[in-house]
Short mmCIF file of C-alpha atoms in Angstrom, two decimals:
data_model
loop_
_atom_site.label_atom_id
_atom_site.label_comp_id
_atom_site.label_asym_id
_atom_site.label_seq_id
_atom_site.Cartn_x
_atom_site.Cartn_y
_atom_site.Cartn_z
CA ASN A 19 9.55 18.29 -32.08
CA ALA A 20 11.74 18.46 -28.79
CA GLY A 21 8.98 17.67 -26.22
CA VAL A 22 10.29 18.04 -22.70
CA THR A 23 13.91 19.00 -22.25
CA GLN A 24 15.58 18.69 -18.97
CA THR A 25 19.37 19.89 -18.27
CA PRO A 26 21.92 18.65 -17.07
CA LYS A 27 21.64 15.19 -17.60
CA PHE A 28 23.94 14.25 -15.03
CA ARG A 29 25.41 16.41 -12.18
CA ILE A 30 27.36 15.87 -8.61
CA LEU A 31 26.76 18.12 -5.68
CA LYS A 32 28.43 18.56 -2.36
CA ILE A 33 26.69 18.77 0.45
CA GLY A 34 25.12 22.24 1.17
CA GLN A 35 25.59 23.38 -2.41
CA SER A 36 22.54 24.59 -4.53
CA MET A 37 21.62 24.12 -7.95
CA THR A 38 18.84 24.67 -10.36
CA LEU A 39 17.55 21.71 -12.76
CA GLN A 40 16.16 23.13 -15.82
CA CYS A 41 13.02 22.07 -17.88
CA THR A 42 11.50 23.38 -20.59
CA GLN A 43 8.57 22.28 -22.93
CA ASP A 44 7.60 23.28 -26.62
CA MET A 45 4.01 21.72 -26.45
CA ASN A 46 2.39 24.65 -24.80
CA HIS A 47 1.47 22.36 -22.08
CA ASN A 48 -0.29 24.17 -18.84
CA TYR A 49 0.36 21.56 -16.52
CA MET A 50 3.98 20.46 -15.61
CA TYR A 51 5.35 18.29 -13.03
CA TRP A 52 8.95 17.22 -11.12
CA TYR A 53 9.34 13.83 -9.96
CA ARG A 54 12.03 12.14 -8.28
CA GLN A 55 12.97 8.38 -8.79
CA ASP A 56 14.82 6.71 -5.88
CA PRO A 57 16.74 3.36 -6.98
CA GLY A 58 14.29 0.64 -7.50
CA MET A 59 11.40 2.70 -6.70
CA GLY A 60 8.34 4.37 -8.39
CA LEU A 61 8.19 8.13 -9.10
CA LYS A 62 7.07 10.41 -6.22
CA LEU A 63 5.71 13.99 -6.85
CA ILE A 64 7.72 16.80 -5.61
CA TYR A 65 6.00 19.95 -6.88
CA TYR A 66 3.61 20.58 -10.19
CA SER A 67 2.15 23.65 -11.65
CA VAL A 68 -1.21 24.18 -13.35
CA GLY A 69 -0.06 27.41 -15.25
CA ALA A 70 2.23 30.25 -15.18
CA GLY A 71 2.11 31.65 -11.72
CA ILE A 72 0.59 28.76 -9.86
CA THR A 73 2.51 25.83 -8.14
CA ASP A 74 1.76 23.55 -5.40
CA LYS A 75 3.66 20.91 -3.38
CA GLY A 76 3.40 17.52 -4.03
CA GLU A 77 4.14 14.20 -1.77
CA VAL A 78 7.80 15.28 -1.23
CA PRO A 79 8.56 18.82 -1.49
CA ASN A 80 10.94 19.61 1.46
CA GLY A 81 14.03 20.90 0.50
CA TYR A 82 13.14 21.93 -2.89
CA ASN A 83 11.49 25.26 -4.77
CA VAL A 84 10.11 25.94 -8.17
CA SER A 85 8.71 28.82 -9.92
CA ARG A 86 6.79 29.06 -13.32
CA SER A 87 7.00 32.33 -14.60
CA THR A 88 5.98 31.21 -18.33
CA THR A 89 4.16 28.42 -19.87
CA GLU A 90 7.43 26.88 -20.97
CA ASP A 91 9.70 26.76 -18.12
CA PHE A 92 9.31 24.93 -14.73
CA PRO A 93 13.11 24.95 -12.84
CA LEU A 94 13.26 23.22 -9.73
CA ARG A 95 15.60 24.64 -7.13
CA LEU A 96 17.74 22.82 -4.55
CA GLU A 97 19.02 24.62 -1.93
CA LEU A 98 21.41 22.90 0.65
CA ALA A 99 21.98 19.80 -1.00
CA ALA A 100 21.64 16.53 1.40
CA PRO A 101 22.65 12.74 0.54
CA SER A 102 19.14 12.12 0.50
CA GLN A 103 18.27 14.32 -2.31
CA THR A 104 20.36 11.85 -4.69
CA SER A 105 17.89 10.22 -6.93
CA VAL A 106 16.64 10.53 -10.75
CA TYR A 107 14.60 13.61 -11.19
CA PHE A 108 11.83 13.85 -14.08
CA CYS A 109 10.14 16.73 -15.42
CA ALA A 110 7.04 16.15 -17.03
CA SER A 111 4.05 18.03 -19.02
CA SER A 112 0.34 17.32 -20.09
CA SER A 113 -2.01 18.97 -22.09
CA ARG A 114 -4.95 18.59 -19.63
CA TRP A 115 -4.88 17.37 -16.05
CA SER A 116 -6.69 14.47 -17.39
CA GLU A 117 -4.24 13.70 -20.38
CA LYS A 118 -0.91 11.37 -20.46
CA LEU A 119 2.21 13.16 -19.13
CA PHE A 120 4.99 13.59 -21.29
CA PHE A 121 8.13 13.20 -19.74
CA GLY A 122 11.79 14.42 -20.19
CA SER A 123 14.74 12.13 -20.24
CA GLY A 124 15.70 12.63 -16.78
CA THR A 125 18.48 14.37 -14.51
CA GLN A 126 20.64 11.91 -12.76
CA LEU A 127 21.74 14.04 -9.40
CA SER A 128 24.11 12.77 -6.71
CA VAL A 129 24.98 14.55 -3.45
CA LEU A 130 28.34 13.58 -2.07
CA ALA B 27 -5.34 9.35 -0.31
CA GLN B 28 -4.75 7.65 -3.76
CA LYS B 29 -2.65 4.43 -4.00
CA ILE B 30 -1.14 2.04 -6.18
CA THR B 31 -0.20 -1.65 -5.20
CA GLN B 32 2.10 -3.46 -7.36
CA THR B 33 2.79 -6.92 -5.80
CA GLN B 34 5.17 -8.37 -8.57
CA PRO B 35 8.69 -6.90 -7.99
CA GLY B 36 9.95 -9.33 -10.91
CA MET B 37 8.65 -11.38 -13.65
CA PHE B 38 9.80 -13.72 -16.28
CA VAL B 39 8.31 -14.59 -19.30
CA GLN B 40 9.07 -16.55 -22.47
CA GLU B 41 9.21 -14.67 -25.64
CA LYS B 42 6.10 -14.95 -27.69
CA GLU B 43 3.99 -15.35 -24.74
CA ALA B 44 1.61 -13.55 -23.02
CA VAL B 45 2.26 -11.89 -19.55
CA THR B 46 0.17 -10.13 -17.04
CA LEU B 47 1.36 -7.67 -14.81
CA ASP B 48 -0.86 -6.65 -11.64
CA CYS B 49 -1.98 -3.51 -10.42
CA THR B 50 -4.57 -2.82 -7.71
CA TYR B 51 -5.69 0.80 -6.74
CA ASP B 52 -7.33 2.45 -4.38
CA THR B 53 -9.53 5.89 -4.17
CA SER B 54 -12.65 7.13 -3.32
CA ASP B 55 -13.06 9.41 -6.14
CA PRO B 56 -15.58 8.09 -8.63
CA SER B 57 -13.46 9.96 -11.52
CA TYR B 58 -10.18 8.79 -12.32
CA GLY B 59 -7.53 7.61 -14.87
CA LEU B 60 -5.26 4.79 -14.92
CA PHE B 61 -2.11 4.74 -16.67
CA TRP B 62 0.52 2.35 -17.29
CA TYR B 63 4.39 3.59 -18.49
CA LYS B 64 7.12 1.26 -19.58
CA GLN B 65 10.66 2.42 -18.54
CA PRO B 66 13.56 0.51 -20.28
CA SER B 67 17.06 0.17 -19.21
CA SER B 68 17.89 3.60 -20.35
CA GLY B 69 15.72 5.48 -18.26
CA GLU B 70 13.30 7.37 -20.24
CA MET B 71 9.37 6.89 -19.58
CA ILE B 72 7.30 5.79 -22.38
CA PHE B 73 3.30 6.00 -21.89
CA LEU B 74 1.73 2.70 -22.50
CA ILE B 75 -1.95 2.84 -22.08
CA TYR B 76 -5.08 4.54 -20.38
CA GLN B 77 -8.18 3.61 -18.97
CA GLY B 78 -10.64 5.83 -17.73
CA SER B 79 -12.84 5.21 -14.57
CA TYR B 80 -16.03 5.32 -17.18
CA ASP B 81 -14.92 3.81 -20.07
CA GLN B 82 -17.15 0.88 -20.91
CA GLN B 83 -14.43 -1.11 -22.70
CA ASN B 84 -10.78 -2.24 -21.99
CA ALA B 85 -8.69 -0.20 -23.22
CA THR B 86 -6.22 -1.85 -26.03
CA GLU B 87 -2.95 -0.47 -27.77
CA GLY B 88 -1.04 -2.71 -30.01
CA ARG B 89 0.12 -5.72 -28.10
CA TYR B 90 -0.87 -3.87 -24.74
CA SER B 91 -4.67 -4.47 -22.90
CA LEU B 92 -5.72 -3.32 -19.67
CA ASN B 93 -7.82 -5.94 -18.08
CA PHE B 94 -10.01 -3.33 -15.99
CA GLN B 95 -11.74 -4.87 -12.95
CA LYS B 96 -13.77 -1.87 -11.55
CA ALA B 97 -15.18 -3.75 -8.50
CA ARG B 98 -12.12 -5.32 -7.37
CA LYS B 99 -10.21 -2.09 -8.07
CA SER B 100 -7.64 -3.77 -10.61
CA ALA B 101 -6.25 -2.67 -13.49
CA ASN B 102 -3.67 -5.36 -15.02
CA LEU B 103 -1.56 -4.87 -18.06
CA VAL B 104 -1.44 -7.54 -20.54
CA ILE B 105 1.25 -7.77 -23.02
CA SER B 106 0.66 -10.48 -25.47
CA ALA B 107 3.47 -12.17 -27.83
CA SER B 108 6.41 -10.83 -25.81
CA GLN B 109 9.34 -9.39 -27.15
CA LEU B 110 12.90 -9.20 -26.23
CA GLY B 111 12.42 -5.53 -26.24
CA ASP B 112 9.78 -5.79 -23.67
CA SER B 113 12.12 -6.27 -20.91
CA ALA B 114 11.91 -3.05 -18.96
CA MET B 115 10.30 -1.72 -15.57
CA TYR B 116 6.42 -1.16 -15.68
CA PHE B 117 4.74 1.24 -13.77
CA CYS B 118 1.18 1.70 -13.04
CA ALA B 119 -0.38 4.95 -12.18
CA ILE B 120 -3.62 6.59 -11.04
CA ARG B 121 -4.84 10.40 -11.41
CA THR B 122 -8.06 11.62 -9.62
CA GLY B 123 -9.92 14.56 -10.08
CA ASN B 124 -7.72 16.73 -7.93
CA THR B 125 -4.66 14.73 -7.54
CA PRO B 126 -1.79 14.47 -10.21
CA LEU B 127 -0.38 11.07 -11.17
CA VAL B 128 0.64 8.86 -8.52
CA PHE B 129 2.43 5.91 -9.39
CA GLY B 130 3.17 2.23 -8.13
CA LYS B 131 6.48 0.79 -7.16
CA GLY B 132 6.81 -1.08 -10.62
CA THR B 133 7.49 -4.53 -11.65
CA ARG B 134 10.46 -5.44 -13.68
CA LEU B 135 9.82 -7.95 -16.40
CA SER B 136 12.32 -10.09 -18.08
CA VAL B 137 11.90 -11.74 -21.30
CA ILE B 138 13.69 -14.72 -21.81
CA ALA B 139 14.77 -16.14 -25.71
#
């Protein structure tokens, strides 16, 4: 069981570059989420999805975009990377709204 | 809006002792769930325990128990018989009927031999 898989694990971007963080889950979960964790802080919600074709903004969506074309995949797109986007990004999924979240191992992103 | 407050940035506990990590929450939704996650230095998020707002009894999972006091809006995590491997960041989080999981800032627990 792979669970939630994120790629890449580490990435360094230059200011203004773009990239896509990949997230895929093999548990057939309808609900998927992207969080970011700044050093010494808790997790903040960027975007979430309740099913294929449906996405919604979280607390800190500016500078990011998402899409959900399949149940399995929920990529996060960074356009015009900025130093403020330096963070650890976690993708997560759950089978129901009320159930616990299963997390990926995270992507450590530095924007220099 | 939902909010989680964890007032203890860091805690120390002697090995084999019990420790309580504080969590208070704020929500106007009568239906909600409270979660605790552990984040070791390796970075992964590990689910520990869950308490629903309508659950009559406090949740327990092995050495973890949740001291749920609804009137005081608190959901403290109790770890019994601490082990060195319990050293980690601990996050309290709340989910309501229409809001995904909202996390607190966490408490760093250090277990001393």
